N, CA, C and O of each residue as an XYZ file, in Angstrom:
188
protein
N    -210.331    201.957   -105.370
C    -211.679    201.517   -105.779
C    -212.361    201.004   -104.541
O    -211.803    200.176   -103.820
N    -213.530    201.471   -104.286
C    -214.388    201.001   -103.164
C    -215.572    200.335   -103.801
O    -216.308    200.967   -104.559
N    -215.774    199.053   -103.505
C    -216.927    198.306   -104.032
C    -217.777    197.856   -102.872
O    -217.261    197.276   -101.917
N    -219.076    198.112   -102.934
C    -219.968    197.724   -101.841
C    -219.891    198.647   -100.665
O    -218.993    199.486   -100.598
N    -220.776    198.525    -99.765
C    -220.856    199.246    -98.490
C    -220.845    200.775    -98.664
O    -220.147    201.476    -97.931
N    -221.596    201.274    -99.608
C    -221.661    202.730    -99.741
C    -223.045    203.227    -99.369
O    -223.360    204.387    -99.632
N    -223.917    202.362    -98.742
C    -225.192    202.822    -98.325
C    -225.263    202.819    -96.811
O    -224.513    202.119    -96.131
N    -226.193    203.629    -96.298
C    -226.426    203.625    -94.795
C    -225.204    204.179    -94.031
O    -224.524    205.094    -94.495
N    -224.954    203.606    -92.872
C    -223.926    204.082    -92.009
C    -222.483    203.935    -92.638
O    -221.581    204.735    -92.387
N    -222.348    202.899    -93.437
C    -221.037    202.733    -94.156
C    -220.780    203.874    -95.090
O    -219.623    204.258    -95.261
N    -221.801    204.445    -95.713
C    -221.651    205.600    -96.572
C    -221.036    206.774    -95.861
O    -220.194    207.486    -96.409
N    -221.477    206.971    -94.609
C    -220.948    208.089    -93.865
C    -219.416    207.977    -93.657
O    -218.681    208.953    -93.805
N    -218.983    206.804    -93.324
C    -217.537    206.549    -93.147
C    -216.768    206.746    -94.441
O    -215.718    207.388    -94.449
N    -217.276    206.207    -95.524
C    -216.620    206.370    -96.814
C    -216.631    207.859    -97.261
O    -215.625    208.380    -97.743
N    -217.758    208.503    -97.091
C    -217.803    209.940    -97.421
C    -216.867    210.779    -96.616
O    -216.207    211.683    -97.129
N    -216.812    210.457    -95.289
C    -215.862    211.214    -94.388
C    -214.457    211.117    -94.806
O    -213.736    212.114    -94.826
N    -214.031    209.907    -95.150
C    -212.597    209.734    -95.579
C    -212.333    210.387    -96.920
O    -211.327    211.075    -97.091
N    -213.263    210.169    -97.908
C    -213.018    210.733    -99.195
C    -213.198    212.263    -99.290
O    -212.624    212.899   -100.174
N    -213.985    212.844    -98.391
C    -214.138    214.282    -98.288
C    -212.829    214.975    -98.030
O    -212.598    216.087    -98.506
N    -211.953    214.309    -97.260
C    -210.666    214.875    -96.957
C    -209.719    214.819    -98.167
O    -208.779    215.612    -98.227
N    -209.933    213.913    -99.128
C    -209.064    213.697   -100.245
C    -209.568    214.362   -101.527
O    -208.752    214.724   -102.375
N    -210.873    214.535   -101.700
C    -211.460    215.008   -102.937
C    -212.941    215.180   -102.813
O    -213.411    215.642   -101.773
N    -213.678    214.841   -103.791
C    -215.183    214.984   -103.794
C    -215.757    213.585   -103.926
O    -215.181    212.695   -104.551
N    -216.972    213.428   -103.279
C    -217.708    212.164   -103.387
C    -219.177    212.429   -103.492
O    -219.715    213.210   -102.708
N    -219.828    211.828   -104.404
C    -221.259    212.008   -104.595
C    -221.856    210.613   -104.433
O    -221.440    209.663   -105.096
N    -222.846    210.507   -103.531
C    -223.583    209.237   -103.324
C    -225.051    209.540   -103.571
O    -225.653    210.386   -102.909
N    -225.620    208.816   -104.559
C    -226.983    209.100   -104.938
C    -227.779    207.718   -105.034
O    -227.220    206.631   -105.177
N    -229.103    207.898   -104.939
C    -229.960    206.701   -105.126
C    -230.464    206.658   -106.535
O    -230.868    207.685   -107.079
N    -230.451    205.491   -107.147
C    -230.980    205.295   -108.473
C    -231.926    204.098   -108.484
O    -231.855    203.270   -107.576
N    -232.789    203.976   -109.454
C    -233.765    202.905   -109.506
C    -233.088    201.638   -109.984
O    -233.223    201.288   -111.156
N    -232.375    200.944   -109.138
C    -231.666    199.741   -109.481
C    -231.600    198.836   -108.261
O    -231.294    199.310   -107.166
N    -231.878    197.546   -108.420
C    -231.800    196.626   -107.304
C    -231.097    195.369   -107.806
O    -231.372    194.939   -108.927
N    -230.218    194.772   -107.043
C    -229.695    195.320   -105.775
C    -228.678    196.430   -106.110
O    -228.184    196.518   -107.234
N    -228.397    197.224   -105.160
C    -227.408    198.241   -105.336
C    -227.949    199.616   -105.710
O    -227.391    200.271   -106.590
N    -229.051    200.081   -105.045
C    -229.672    201.303   -105.445
C    -228.885    202.550   -105.025
O    -229.165    203.649   -105.504
N    -227.941    202.389   -104.168
C    -227.065    203.543   -103.794
C    -225.747    203.370   -104.516
O    -225.075    202.347   -104.384
N    -225.387    204.395   -105.286
C    -224.175    204.372   -106.074
C    -223.374    205.573   -105.711
O    -223.910    206.588   -105.268
N    -222.036    205.455   -105.906
C    -221.136    206.597   -105.621
C    -220.247    206.917   -106.773
O    -219.946    206.079   -107.622
N    -219.831    208.168   -106.779
C    -218.924    208.607   -107.831
C    -218.038    209.635   -107.153
O    -218.540    210.467   -106.397
N    -216.756    209.604   -107.396
C    -215.876    210.547   -106.721
C    -214.815    211.081   -107.665
O    -214.624    210.547   -108.758
N    -214.116    212.146   -107.242
C    -213.032    212.757   -108.013
C    -211.951    213.152   -107.084
O    -212.196    213.846   -106.097
N    -210.758    212.730   -107.371
C    -209.546    213.054   -106.606
C    -208.643    213.806   -107.532
O    -208.066    213.241   -108.461
N    -208.522    215.102   -107.272
C    -207.724    215.953   -108.184
C    -208.433    216.024   -109.515
O    -209.617    216.353   -109.573
N    -207.732    215.722   -110.573
C    -208.327    215.819   -111.896
C    -208.771    214.415   -112.409
O    -209.285    214.279   -113.519
N    -208.552    213.383   -111.559
C    -208.893    211.996   -111.945
C    -210.285    211.635   -111.392
O    -210.563    211.831   -110.209
N    -211.137    211.115   -112.257
C    -212.461    210.624   -111.825
C    -212.374    209.184   -111.516
O    -211.586    208.469   -112.135
N    -213.161    208.713   -110.570
C    -213.192    207.290   -110.200
C    -214.575    206.950   -109.780
O    -214.847    205.804   -109.422
């Protein structure tokens, strides 16, 4: 579980690591604080 630090430059590091292990989607939604949210899937498990 990764909480926080999924926006900006930190998102690039998180995406880079998770891209090697599975899939990662980082999107912007109309929510403050925390407008950048992430969702990933490793194998058949969603997280």
